Amino acid sequence: MKSTASLERSRRTSTILTYVALIFGAVIMVFPFVWMILTSFKTVEESMMVPPIIFPTSLSPANFIKAVTSLPFTNLYLNTILMVLFRVLFAILFSSMAGYAFAKLNFRGKNILFGIVLLQMSLPSQIFIIPQYQMVAKLGMANTIFALVFPGLVSAFGVFFLRQTYMGIPTEIGEAAYLDGCNQWQTFYKVMFPLTGTSVAALTIFTAVFAYGDLMWPLVVNSDLNMMTLSSGLATLRGQFSTDFPTLMAGSLLAMLPMIVLYLIFQRQFVEGIAGTGGK
Amino acid sequence: MASITFKHVEKTYPGNVTVVPDLNLEIQDKEFVILVGPSGCGKSTTLRMIAGLEDISSGELYIGDRVVNDVAPKDRNIAMVFQNYALYPHMTVYKNIAFGLMQAKVPKDEIDRRVHEAAKALDLEPYLNRKPKALSGGQRQRVALGRAMVRNPAVFLLDEPLSNLDAKLRTAMRAEISRLHKRLQTTFVYVTHDQTEAMTMGDRIVVMKNGIIQQNDTPQNLYDYPCNLFVAGFIGSPQMNFLDVVITQKDGGYCAQAGGNSIALSPEMDKAALAPYVGKTMVLGIRPEDLEAVDAGSSHDLEGKIEIAELMGAEINLHVDFQGTRLVVRAPSTYAGREGDMAALKLKTHKIHLFDKETELAVAH
Ligand SMILES: Nc1ncnc2c1ncn2[C@@H]1O[C@H](COP(=O)(O)OP(=O)(O)OP(=O)(O)O)[C@@H](O)[C@H]1O
Ligand SMILES: [Mg+2]
């Protein structure tokens, strides 16, 4: 019989190794963020020193003031919030309805239509940028909130994701509602939709995070600085030849604030949502 | 008046799967009818056609004297209890029970009265504010019954409502549903796999196979006079024993010859029906309780070796090998023979069933 002491020892060794690995990973993940905070307080010279210095010499808010004055931050915040809000609302609305239909209704051409949804999911979104821009421009809607929201009106991923959720709900529940006198629409919104809470929360988080970080589309469609989002607005701080990194970092930090606050509030749902979708 | 009548009803699923080819069945008002049959025989399909969850491919379905083929479920005055209960997980027990009435725009105080009445009848009052997740299986089952009850339906449809419960709870709920039927005085159509449920609860049992009704009779008649080999084997547990025999005639009486043994048939058997089978092979059926294990010394019909002896408490089930055919005998627990011993068996002649080997139909009982 192996002694319990040696068993205990080997278990402790493996625990220590696990922790070392996790701490190492955490440091790597956190490093860019910490570096960003440090840089946002440095002067331009300090930020470009070779070898690099770690800590800024003073904690002056100069870079933050510069960022706020050189960009219309109120507009950027507002535009971003509206874009995220509408994209989330539409993603939930349309993905839920389409997901329910694909999962629980029988109609002609269902499989072909769902195949198209899957196909769209497997294509890189960049290839849609030009046609989408042409559509928005033809509508005369460039430089509007609508333009920012447009590609997020429907989400192939959302449709697929909610279809899976609805597939997991026993058909008998819908049938019971039907027997209880619900029509198809009432069955959907009184009985089925309320059962998808966790998935809808996950979709909300995903859509919000993605919309928040989306750079390419806002940059393409809204060229007026006042109609830009935080991400595209910040991108304008990058010069063609040189970049004022401390100001960019200060601006980015300001742009991250709402997301950080939201994350702190919805931490649990965030983690569950990511675990639930099997993403990342 | 809520009788149910199927007239030449056919059900074909998309993809040309005909599940119910031609169903003719009458269920009387206030009757408790059980649908039984092997898995996939179309019991649920039949029930769901009554509910209006499946359309009818051809033929007519009447509830009362109204053809309901094209009537929406909510206008059929029926209620259904599902096998998995299908409660609404996000609603409280109260709301689950009230939901149908709310949809029908019944006044609030009337809803309240009816929900409390149902909850009282089903012992659910302490749980009205709970969600289904916080209930036991039996309580969920009662909520499902309550949801059906409050609507005062003319027809109750139940699809294997007890199959998710453990044996003890099942016995209790069985009694509860029977009581409910007596109290409500409405038509019940009840689908089950379970022998005991079928035999104890129904006024009438409909045995189905491949969407075709095999026999439609009272539990007692079904047990005593099965109309074919399928019903004989399906009803009763342990199953009826079957044995190939050759019919012979001796001194004006009939005998069944089984591997060198001669079994005298009861003189009460229908002689005219048996006459054409003289010299031919038939299938003899005898239930385990109608086979007696007797002393080897006394007169007996068959002999075989005991392969398994299952002690069931008050009695013992002997699995006896008779020339390659396994016979199950229900003997009193005082019976001395054990595995490996020889058993002498005697048939209760008036309990013998004889079936045509080709058509599998019962010829004489
Ligand atoms: N939507 C459908 N499409 C095609 N075939 C179906 C459909 N629903 C049921 N069936 C088939 O119809 C047959 C009868 O099904 P049904 O559910 O009525 O059986 P059942 O007697 O209730 O069986 P069980 O005891 O297993 O519940 C089965 O063979 C089944 O595969
Ligand atoms: Mg079934």
XYZ file of C-alpha atoms and ligand atoms in Angstrom:
677
model
C 0.000 0.000 0.000
C 1.290 3.391 -0.979
C 1.680 5.679 2.009
C -0.948 8.372 2.362
C 1.816 10.895 3.017
C 3.406 10.431 -0.385
C -0.021 10.515 -2.012
C -0.713 13.745 -0.191
C 2.637 15.152 -1.286
C 2.142 14.351 -4.974
C -1.318 15.879 -4.859
C 0.107 19.054 -3.338
C 2.823 19.235 -6.004
C 0.263 19.047 -8.776
C -1.838 21.766 -7.113
C 1.203 24.034 -6.930
C 2.054 23.390 -10.578
C -1.526 24.210 -11.596
C -1.429 27.461 -9.708
C 1.924 28.461 -11.192
C 0.580 27.853 -14.692
C -2.601 29.800 -13.974
C -0.731 32.745 -12.470
C 1.607 32.797 -15.454
C -1.395 32.862 -17.796
C -3.109 35.578 -15.798
C -0.008 37.790 -15.912
C 0.228 37.400 -19.684
C -3.454 38.231 -20.110
C -3.362 41.255 -17.831
C -0.048 42.682 -19.038
C -1.348 44.640 -22.086
C -4.076 46.179 -19.980
C -1.655 47.280 -17.260
C 0.755 48.557 -19.893
C -2.071 50.567 -21.384
C -2.846 52.204 -18.035
C 0.827 52.961 -17.442
C 1.273 54.401 -20.929
C -1.760 56.628 -20.578
C 0.100 58.588 -17.885
C 3.432 58.818 -19.685
C 4.628 61.624 -21.868
C 5.233 60.886 -25.530
C 8.993 60.781 -24.892
C 8.647 58.416 -21.969
C 6.495 56.109 -24.050
C 9.125 55.829 -26.782
C 12.227 55.302 -24.657
C 14.631 52.518 -25.469
C 15.008 50.566 -23.265
C 11.411 51.158 -22.171
C 10.704 52.473 -18.713
C 7.922 50.859 -16.773
C 6.510 53.635 -14.597
C 5.613 57.167 -15.694
C 7.438 59.909 -13.807
C 4.268 61.779 -12.844
C 0.579 60.949 -12.657
C -0.708 63.889 -14.673
C -4.128 63.704 -16.338
C -2.791 65.658 -19.328
C -3.283 62.809 -21.787
C -6.875 62.311 -20.700
C -7.636 65.997 -21.128
C -6.033 65.912 -24.545
C -8.086 62.896 -25.589
C -11.333 64.415 -24.402
C -10.702 67.714 -26.129
C -9.509 66.292 -29.432
C -12.495 63.919 -29.826
C -16.264 64.584 -29.415
C -16.487 62.016 -26.633
C -20.128 62.684 -25.755
C -21.173 61.938 -29.306
C -18.950 58.904 -29.492
C -20.442 57.497 -26.306
C -23.975 58.225 -27.424
C -23.476 56.747 -30.894
C -21.858 53.652 -29.458
C -24.567 53.152 -26.885
C -27.332 53.575 -29.466
C -25.621 51.240 -31.890
C -25.096 48.565 -29.244
C -28.616 48.973 -27.928
C -30.329 48.637 -31.287
C -28.114 45.818 -32.454
C -28.874 43.900 -29.274
C -32.605 44.550 -29.524
C -32.831 43.511 -33.131
C -30.596 40.502 -32.629
C -32.838 39.270 -29.817
C -36.065 39.995 -31.653
C -35.210 38.535 -35.039
C -32.997 35.700 -33.839
C -35.666 34.561 -31.397
C -38.418 34.609 -33.985
C -36.337 32.930 -36.665
C -34.808 30.468 -34.209
C -38.261 29.489 -32.973
C -39.543 29.051 -36.510
C -36.585 26.899 -37.534
C -36.842 24.776 -34.403
C -40.562 24.312 -33.920
C -42.527 25.110 -37.069
C -42.876 23.067 -40.202
C -42.845 24.946 -43.452
C -41.745 24.391 -46.984
C -38.105 25.158 -47.704
C -37.139 25.187 -44.034
C -33.991 23.154 -44.535
C -32.808 25.194 -47.490
C -33.355 28.430 -45.617
C -31.545 27.140 -42.596
C -28.728 25.998 -44.855
C -28.389 29.579 -46.058
C -28.154 30.776 -42.478
C -25.386 28.280 -41.784
C -23.614 29.277 -44.971
C -23.679 32.897 -43.955
C -22.219 32.007 -40.598
C -19.271 30.332 -42.223
C -18.364 33.303 -44.445
C -16.087 36.054 -43.138
C -18.153 39.159 -42.420
C -15.615 41.368 -44.241
C -16.829 40.191 -47.624
C -20.204 41.767 -46.928
C -18.809 45.183 -46.111
C -18.743 46.553 -49.635
C -22.232 45.426 -50.689
C -23.616 46.544 -47.364
C -21.952 49.927 -47.740
C -23.421 50.266 -51.219
C -26.892 49.512 -49.892
C -26.624 52.031 -47.079
C -25.148 54.671 -49.369
C -27.860 54.151 -52.003
C -30.456 54.620 -49.294
C -28.727 57.907 -48.468
C -28.264 56.663 -44.932
C -24.486 56.924 -44.558
C -23.387 58.855 -41.471
C -26.443 57.913 -39.428
C -27.129 55.676 -36.435
C -29.127 53.458 -38.769
C -25.975 52.898 -40.815
C -24.127 51.760 -37.708
C -26.905 49.344 -36.758
C -27.634 48.042 -40.267
C -25.363 44.969 -40.486
C -26.422 43.941 -36.995
C -30.149 43.863 -37.763
C -30.015 40.114 -38.168
C -27.432 37.734 -36.868
C -26.879 34.329 -38.419
C -25.110 33.221 -35.295
C -28.022 34.413 -33.166
C -30.528 32.526 -35.306
C -28.490 29.365 -35.088
C -27.860 29.742 -31.384
C -31.498 30.337 -30.479
C -32.664 27.572 -32.778
C -30.568 25.198 -30.706
C -32.141 26.593 -27.557
C -35.678 26.173 -28.866
C -34.874 22.653 -30.041
C -34.058 21.840 -26.437
C -37.507 22.857 -25.198
C -39.926 19.911 -25.218
C -42.460 20.187 -28.037
C -45.190 19.173 -25.588
C -44.897 22.521 -23.816
C -45.864 24.284 -27.010
C -48.622 21.744 -27.594
C -49.951 22.295 -24.086
C -50.090 26.017 -24.833
C -51.901 25.288 -28.064
C -54.452 23.176 -26.199
C -54.737 25.968 -23.638
C -55.935 28.187 -26.450
C -52.774 29.996 -27.546
C -52.264 30.725 -31.207
C -48.820 30.337 -32.706
C -47.763 33.872 -31.843
C -49.023 33.659 -28.259
C -47.322 30.308 -27.816
C -44.132 31.999 -28.877
C -44.199 35.048 -26.693
C -46.130 33.850 -23.665
C -44.630 30.405 -23.274
C -41.591 29.714 -25.418
C -39.666 32.986 -25.442
C -39.637 33.366 -21.635
C -37.935 29.989 -21.417
C -34.895 31.141 -23.374
C -33.672 33.667 -20.793
C -30.147 32.328 -20.380
C -29.579 32.071 -24.100
C -30.967 35.543 -24.709
C -28.639 36.898 -22.013
C -25.699 35.169 -23.683
C -26.684 36.528 -27.072
C -27.028 40.001 -25.577
C -23.529 39.868 -24.191
C -22.044 38.511 -27.378
C -23.790 41.012 -29.580
C -22.884 43.891 -27.289
C -19.239 42.932 -27.004
C -18.942 42.386 -30.719
C -20.740 45.615 -31.638
C -18.699 47.549 -29.127
C -15.436 46.361 -30.574
C -16.508 46.523 -34.210
C -14.115 48.867 -35.985
C -14.163 48.120 -39.675
C -17.832 48.818 -40.423
C -18.231 52.058 -38.395
C -15.039 53.351 -39.963
C -16.289 52.589 -43.462
C -19.836 53.818 -43.172
C -19.642 56.898 -40.982
C -16.875 59.297 -41.957
C -18.251 62.253 -40.031
C -16.374 62.379 -36.707
C -19.560 63.311 -34.852
C -21.312 60.163 -36.106
C -18.462 57.826 -35.235
C -18.346 55.228 -32.502
C -15.744 55.048 -29.762
C -13.723 52.504 -31.670
C -13.689 54.334 -34.982
C -13.232 57.711 -33.284
C -10.188 56.473 -31.439
C -8.793 55.068 -34.651
C -8.605 58.608 -35.999
C -6.031 59.387 -33.323
C -3.571 57.185 -35.147
C -1.512 59.409 -37.385
C -0.181 58.304 -40.706
C 3.453 58.740 -39.677
C 3.486 58.922 -35.923
C 1.027 58.114 -33.196
C 0.573 59.858 -29.861
C 0.350 56.599 -27.927
C -0.234 58.058 -24.463
C -3.264 60.023 -25.719
C -4.551 57.009 -27.650
C -4.229 54.857 -24.553
C -5.939 57.451 -22.393
C -8.797 57.657 -24.901
C -9.051 53.893 -25.079
C -9.205 53.682 -21.331
C -12.074 56.165 -21.326
C -13.784 54.160 -24.058
C -13.469 50.976 -22.060
C -15.079 52.374 -18.949
C -18.709 51.558 -19.788
C -17.775 48.008 -20.728
C -15.806 47.543 -17.538
C -18.712 48.809 -15.475
C -21.122 46.526 -17.333
C -18.815 43.597 -16.883
C -18.612 44.166 -13.156
C -22.399 44.260 -12.946
C -23.042 41.242 -15.151
C -19.946 39.209 -14.361
C -21.830 36.010 -13.641
C -23.942 36.172 -16.801
C -20.838 36.917 -18.864
C -19.088 33.798 -17.722
C -22.201 31.645 -18.026
C -22.919 33.050 -21.462
C -19.481 32.219 -22.766
C -19.539 28.789 -21.164
C -23.027 28.229 -22.593
C -22.179 28.960 -26.181
C -19.023 26.917 -26.141
C -17.241 29.877 -27.693
C -13.654 30.798 -26.743
C -72.652 14.496 -24.167
C -69.115 13.596 -24.993
C -68.926 10.304 -26.731
C -66.062 9.909 -29.172
C -66.498 8.123 -32.473
C -63.878 7.233 -35.050
C -65.318 6.459 -38.458
C -62.804 4.989 -40.904
C -60.121 7.289 -39.592
C -56.784 7.087 -41.330
C -53.583 8.817 -40.290
C -50.656 9.103 -42.655
C -47.620 11.091 -41.609
C -45.641 13.093 -44.146
C -43.414 10.741 -46.091
C -46.295 8.311 -46.592
C -46.047 6.529 -43.281
C -49.517 5.198 -42.569
C -49.666 4.723 -38.845
C -53.404 4.186 -38.453
C -54.942 2.639 -41.565
C -58.667 2.405 -40.756
C -59.821 3.073 -37.223
C -63.398 2.479 -36.143
C -64.052 2.971 -32.478
C -66.825 4.222 -30.262
C -66.203 5.560 -26.810
C -69.294 6.203 -24.721
C -69.949 9.290 -22.662
C -68.399 9.020 -19.144
C -66.514 5.877 -20.073
C -62.923 5.192 -18.973
C -61.230 3.652 -21.991
C -57.664 2.407 -22.011
C -55.562 2.227 -25.161
C -52.773 -0.319 -24.905
C -50.366 -1.846 -27.353
C -46.677 -2.221 -28.056
C -44.472 0.804 -28.602
C -45.093 2.509 -31.922
C -48.530 0.996 -32.502
C -50.230 4.385 -32.805
C -51.724 4.917 -29.340
C -50.355 8.417 -28.949
C -51.259 9.224 -32.519
C -54.860 8.191 -31.850
C -55.016 10.272 -28.690
C -53.437 13.270 -30.391
C -56.013 13.074 -33.159
C -58.742 13.382 -30.525
C -56.891 16.329 -29.006
C -56.491 18.002 -32.366
C -52.705 17.966 -32.270
C -52.577 15.781 -35.386
C -54.810 16.229 -38.391
C -56.810 13.351 -39.679
C -55.823 12.171 -43.149
C -59.237 10.736 -43.966
C -62.409 9.606 -42.251
C -64.391 11.397 -39.554
C -63.868 11.949 -35.896
C -66.901 12.852 -33.803
C -66.954 14.293 -30.323
C -70.580 14.116 -29.266
C -72.374 14.326 -32.570
C -70.161 17.003 -34.020
C -67.492 16.216 -36.609
C -64.335 17.772 -35.191
C -61.837 17.073 -37.974
C -61.401 20.794 -38.534
C -62.192 22.116 -35.058
C -59.332 23.782 -33.170
C -58.270 21.995 -29.965
C -59.450 24.805 -27.724
C -62.951 24.462 -29.148
C -63.144 20.686 -28.706
C -63.773 20.808 -24.978
C -60.942 18.394 -24.230
C -57.951 18.467 -21.925
C -54.765 16.494 -22.211
C -52.155 15.307 -19.739
C -48.748 14.599 -21.242
C -46.253 11.947 -20.256
C -43.614 14.532 -19.369
C -46.297 16.766 -17.811
C -45.340 19.697 -20.097
C -45.812 22.238 -17.334
C -44.752 25.797 -18.085
C -41.439 26.055 -16.222
C -41.502 29.833 -15.845
C -44.969 30.003 -14.299
C -46.036 29.213 -10.772
C -48.292 26.260 -10.093
C -51.197 28.684 -9.808
C -50.480 30.232 -13.177
C -49.900 26.833 -14.764
C -53.358 25.755 -13.710
C -54.954 29.106 -14.529
C -53.295 29.678 -17.891
C -55.935 28.007 -20.054
C -58.722 29.881 -18.295
C -56.839 33.156 -18.679
C -56.509 32.476 -22.383
C -60.245 31.868 -22.533
C -60.821 35.213 -20.795
C -62.685 33.693 -17.855
C -63.315 36.360 -15.172
C -60.555 36.636 -12.570
C -62.543 35.641 -9.488
C -63.984 32.669 -11.337
C -60.460 31.569 -12.259
C -59.374 31.985 -8.675
C -62.280 29.911 -7.423
C -61.671 27.092 -9.880
C -57.908 26.982 -9.320
C -58.370 26.730 -5.578
C -61.015 24.084 -5.987
C -58.721 21.972 -8.155
C -55.746 22.580 -5.885
C -57.796 21.447 -2.924
C -58.953 18.288 -4.654
C -55.368 17.443 -5.583
C -53.651 18.514 -2.345
C -51.759 21.224 -4.141
C -52.752 24.207 -2.044
C -49.422 24.595 -0.224
C -47.563 24.693 -3.534
C -49.543 27.214 -5.526
C -46.758 29.778 -5.486
C -43.965 27.410 -6.376
C -42.458 26.872 -9.785
C -42.659 23.334 -11.228
C -38.914 22.887 -10.741
C -39.432 22.922 -6.992
C -41.962 20.061 -7.038
C -41.593 16.307 -6.842
C -42.622 14.110 -9.746
C -45.930 13.198 -8.147
C -46.739 16.828 -7.399
C -45.936 17.834 -10.969
C -48.230 15.096 -12.165
C -50.998 16.487 -9.998
C -50.427 19.974 -11.359
C -50.820 18.547 -14.847
C -54.076 16.921 -13.753
C -55.201 20.171 -12.154
C -54.468 22.088 -15.318
C -56.738 19.686 -17.168
C -59.420 19.671 -14.476
C -60.072 23.400 -14.163
C -61.268 23.602 -17.696
C -64.180 21.270 -16.977
C -63.489 19.362 -20.173
C -65.932 16.846 -21.546
C -63.041 14.552 -22.440
C -59.824 13.864 -20.554
C -56.933 12.571 -22.629
C -54.008 11.052 -20.764
C -50.855 9.817 -22.510
C -48.905 7.505 -20.217
C -49.303 9.963 -17.364
C -47.726 7.766 -14.722
C -44.767 6.315 -16.556
C -42.278 8.775 -15.074
C -43.217 7.946 -11.493
C -41.752 5.288 -9.230
C -43.781 2.160 -8.504
C -45.224 3.266 -5.181
C -46.284 6.693 -6.361
C -47.744 5.110 -9.465
C -50.048 2.974 -7.351
C -51.197 6.018 -5.423
C -51.747 8.132 -8.525
C -53.587 5.282 -10.196
C -56.143 5.348 -7.432
C -56.231 9.119 -7.558
C -57.013 9.181 -11.272
C -59.715 6.543 -10.852
C -61.246 8.661 -8.094
C -61.035 11.717 -10.284
C -62.916 9.911 -13.005
C -65.694 8.910 -10.629
C -65.959 12.424 -9.269
C -65.842 14.305 -12.570
C -68.142 11.964 -14.477
C -66.455 12.683 -17.805
C -65.022 10.596 -20.583
C -61.423 9.468 -20.014
C -59.151 8.107 -22.711
C -55.973 6.767 -21.204
C -52.896 5.478 -23.015
C -50.575 3.137 -21.195
C -47.994 0.412 -21.530
C -48.686 -0.830 -18.089
C -50.669 -4.051 -17.592
C -51.812 -3.175 -14.113
C -53.015 0.272 -15.097
C -54.914 -1.201 -18.000
C -56.539 -3.981 -15.996
C -57.427 -1.957 -12.916
C -58.490 1.438 -14.209
C -60.496 1.021 -17.360
C -64.105 0.177 -18.045
C -62.891 -1.001 -21.383
C -59.531 -1.809 -22.937
C -58.679 -1.303 -26.584
C -55.663 -3.352 -27.637
C -53.883 -2.007 -30.692
C -51.131 -3.327 -32.919
C -49.743 -1.563 -35.983
C -52.575 0.940 -35.795
C -55.220 -1.772 -35.959
C -57.577 -2.562 -33.099
C -57.086 -6.177 -32.067
C -59.737 -6.384 -29.398
C -62.006 -3.948 -27.641
C -63.604 -5.347 -24.505
C -63.860 -5.216 -20.726
C -60.668 -6.092 -18.818
C -62.174 -9.364 -17.596
C -63.285 -10.531 -21.040
C -59.968 -9.528 -22.536
C -58.209 -11.660 -19.971
C -60.532 -14.624 -20.162
C -61.337 -14.613 -23.860
C -58.471 -13.068 -25.841
C -59.466 -13.027 -29.490
C -56.059 -13.836 -30.935
C -52.528 -14.875 -30.075
C -51.330 -11.281 -29.881
C -53.878 -10.191 -27.294
C -53.429 -13.437 -25.379
C -49.713 -12.814 -25.140
C -49.954 -9.082 -24.548
C -52.408 -9.059 -21.656
C -51.305 -10.783 -18.495
C -48.004 -10.979 -16.707
C -46.218 -13.318 -16.693
C -47.343 -13.978 -20.208
C -49.678 -16.754 -21.276
C -47.843 -19.980 -22.207
C -48.106 -21.230 -25.763
C -47.620 -24.794 -26.872
C -48.012 -26.440 -30.277
C -50.480 -29.324 -30.057
C -52.184 -31.707 -32.465
C -55.927 -32.154 -32.052
C -57.253 -35.694 -31.904
C -60.664 -37.157 -31.313
C -61.270 -39.973 -28.820
C -64.544 -41.409 -27.548
C -66.487 -38.378 -28.769
C -64.193 -36.018 -26.810
C -61.272 -33.958 -28.110
C -57.688 -34.217 -26.977
C -54.594 -32.138 -27.565
C -51.422 -34.112 -28.160
C -48.235 -32.454 -27.008
C -45.043 -34.431 -27.547
C -46.415 -37.798 -26.524
C -48.666 -36.414 -23.801
C -52.387 -36.299 -24.239
C -54.346 -33.456 -22.714
C -58.069 -34.020 -22.517
C -60.022 -30.930 -23.546
C -63.016 -29.704 -21.656
C -66.321 -31.093 -22.952
C -67.645 -27.528 -22.757
C -65.445 -26.433 -25.607
C -67.128 -25.545 -28.872
C -67.074 -28.885 -30.704
C -68.254 -27.511 -34.005
C -65.401 -25.030 -34.020
C -62.840 -27.700 -33.200
C -64.049 -30.335 -35.633
C -62.203 -28.989 -38.713
C -58.916 -29.048 -36.772
C -58.807 -32.739 -36.002
C -55.413 -34.053 -37.054
C -54.017 -30.549 -37.422
C -51.620 -28.470 -35.364
C -53.016 -25.693 -33.184
C -51.537 -23.392 -30.590
C -52.662 -24.135 -27.068
C -52.589 -21.218 -24.627
C -52.670 -21.519 -20.872
C -51.978 -18.850 -18.262
C -49.330 -19.478 -15.593
C -51.933 -19.590 -12.827
C -53.899 -22.220 -14.734
C -50.986 -24.636 -14.716
C -50.692 -26.631 -11.517
C -47.471 -28.148 -10.271
C -48.531 -31.482 -8.722
C -46.849 -34.494 -7.103
C -45.094 -36.667 -9.642
C -47.147 -39.598 -8.364
C -50.574 -38.100 -9.030
C -52.138 -37.814 -12.454
C -50.678 -35.052 -14.565
C -50.559 -33.846 -18.159
C -46.963 -32.764 -18.761
C -43.529 -33.101 -17.209
C -40.548 -30.828 -17.463
C -37.381 -29.699 -15.770
C -37.433 -26.567 -13.616
C -34.867 -24.148 -15.018
C -35.559 -21.110 -12.877
C -37.638 -20.722 -9.739
C -38.478 -17.093 -8.948
C -39.790 -16.578 -5.461
C -42.316 -13.729 -5.576
C -43.361 -13.794 -1.943
C -46.771 -15.374 -1.752
C -46.054 -17.516 -4.766
C -43.263 -18.842 -6.881
C -42.866 -18.641 -10.641
C -41.405 -21.813 -12.079
C -39.857 -21.672 -15.526
C -40.210 -25.214 -16.766
C -38.616 -26.605 -19.898
C -41.097 -28.857 -21.611
C -39.430 -30.461 -24.627
C -37.847 -27.192 -25.702
C -40.848 -24.992 -24.901
C -40.613 -22.807 -21.840
C -43.689 -22.861 -19.634
C -44.158 -20.510 -16.714
C -46.089 -21.961 -13.802
C -47.395 -19.971 -10.887
C -47.145 -22.261 -7.872
C -47.780 -21.577 -4.189
C -44.609 -20.701 -2.280
C -44.983 -23.918 -0.329
C -44.132 -25.887 -3.478
C -41.046 -27.957 -2.739
C -39.477 -28.352 -6.184
C -36.448 -26.179 -6.984
C -34.154 -25.492 -9.907
C -33.008 -28.702 -11.592
C -35.921 -30.787 -10.283
C -38.574 -32.346 -12.484
C -42.039 -30.852 -12.217
C -45.303 -32.587 -12.999
C -47.871 -30.198 -14.463
C -51.624 -30.366 -14.720
C -53.700 -28.030 -16.872
C -57.005 -26.559 -15.718
C -58.865 -27.835 -18.749
C -61.633 -25.232 -18.704
C -58.952 -22.496 -18.882
C -57.361 -23.742 -22.088
C -57.392 -21.490 -25.149
C -56.901 -22.852 -28.633
C -55.696 -20.732 -31.530
C -55.461 -21.357 -35.269
C -51.784 -21.604 -36.126
C -52.143 -19.809 -39.447
C -54.577 -16.982 -38.708
C -53.607 -16.741 -35.018
C -57.284 -16.230 -34.189
C -58.845 -17.842 -31.150
C -60.917 -20.897 -32.065
C -62.158 -22.119 -28.704
C -61.780 -21.190 -25.047
N -44.383 13.158 -36.867
C -44.244 11.904 -37.287
N -43.798 11.652 -38.542
C -43.665 10.377 -38.973
N -43.929 9.292 -38.239
C -44.362 9.463 -36.985
C -44.535 10.778 -36.442
N -44.975 10.649 -35.177
C -45.074 9.316 -34.948
N -44.701 8.606 -36.031
C -44.689 7.145 -36.141
O -45.968 6.676 -35.887
C -45.919 5.451 -35.210
C -46.861 5.480 -34.029
O -46.420 6.447 -33.135
P -47.124 6.692 -31.745
O -46.399 7.789 -31.074
O -48.577 6.864 -31.954
O -46.840 5.333 -31.006
P -47.263 4.877 -29.547
O -48.181 3.738 -29.712
O -47.729 6.038 -28.768
O -45.894 4.347 -29.003
P -45.238 4.535 -27.557
O -45.853 3.481 -26.713
O -43.797 4.251 -27.801
O -45.511 5.911 -27.085
C -44.479 5.198 -34.848
O -43.986 4.207 -35.695
C -43.818 6.506 -35.106
O -42.518 6.305 -35.590
Mg -46.884 7.202 -27.143
